[in-house]
């Protein structure tokens, strides 16, 4: 499969997984009145790692080089981190605070090329071989 098709598959799997997990987090958070920034940062870092890991599962192991792992699994957390920074900047806070809000999302971006060759491949039913 060509690189754009693999990337689209990995990104769609990551976005679908993020949406499902985000619904669970929102459902859990709706029952509480206390919001801790530390808890939110840990949740963002775990969501970033999760989306990176499931994007890796959609790509065969033999196709995961350092750069391709970064493209396949690091793009979705990076875009969400940038969107977080932009949204926080619009609330009229200091730019350093906005950058700190997007920092937990870099965990998935940085872990993608490091663990890309280690994560096992998932056998998808539409794949041959």
mmCIF file of C-alpha atoms in Angstrom, residues 15 22 27 44 52 54 57 70 75 84 92 94 97-98 101 107-108 118 120:
data_model
loop_
_atom_site.group_PDB
_atom_site.id
_atom_site.type_symbol
_atom_site.label_atom_id
_atom_site.label_comp_id
_atom_site.label_asym_id
_atom_site.label_seq_id
_atom_site.Cartn_x
_atom_site.Cartn_y
_atom_site.Cartn_z
ATOM 1 C CA UNK A 15 -8.653 9.736 15.399
ATOM 2 C CA UNK A 22 -12.345 11.199 24.722
ATOM 3 C CA UNK A 27 -18.263 11.024 30.654
ATOM 4 C CA UNK A 44 -3.604 14.487 27.732
ATOM 5 C CA UNK A 52 0.216 7.052 18.849
ATOM 6 C CA UNK A 54 -3.041 2.494 17.984
ATOM 7 C CA UNK A 57 -0.907 -0.995 15.142
ATOM 8 C CA UNK A 70 6.797 9.924 13.054
ATOM 9 C CA UNK A 75 0.833 13.586 13.354
ATOM 10 C CA UNK A 84 -4.786 23.060 22.198
ATOM 11 C CA UNK A 92 -5.965 35.722 26.544
ATOM 12 C CA UNK A 94 0.382 34.293 28.457
ATOM 13 C CA UNK A 97 1.081 29.088 29.630
ATOM 14 C CA UNK A 98 -0.444 28.179 26.276
ATOM 15 C CA UNK A 101 -0.893 23.335 27.862
ATOM 16 C CA UNK A 107 4.713 12.633 24.542
ATOM 17 C CA UNK A 108 2.944 10.709 21.777
ATOM 18 C CA UNK A 118 8.910 -2.390 18.935
ATOM 19 C CA UNK A 120 3.754 -5.452 17.219
#
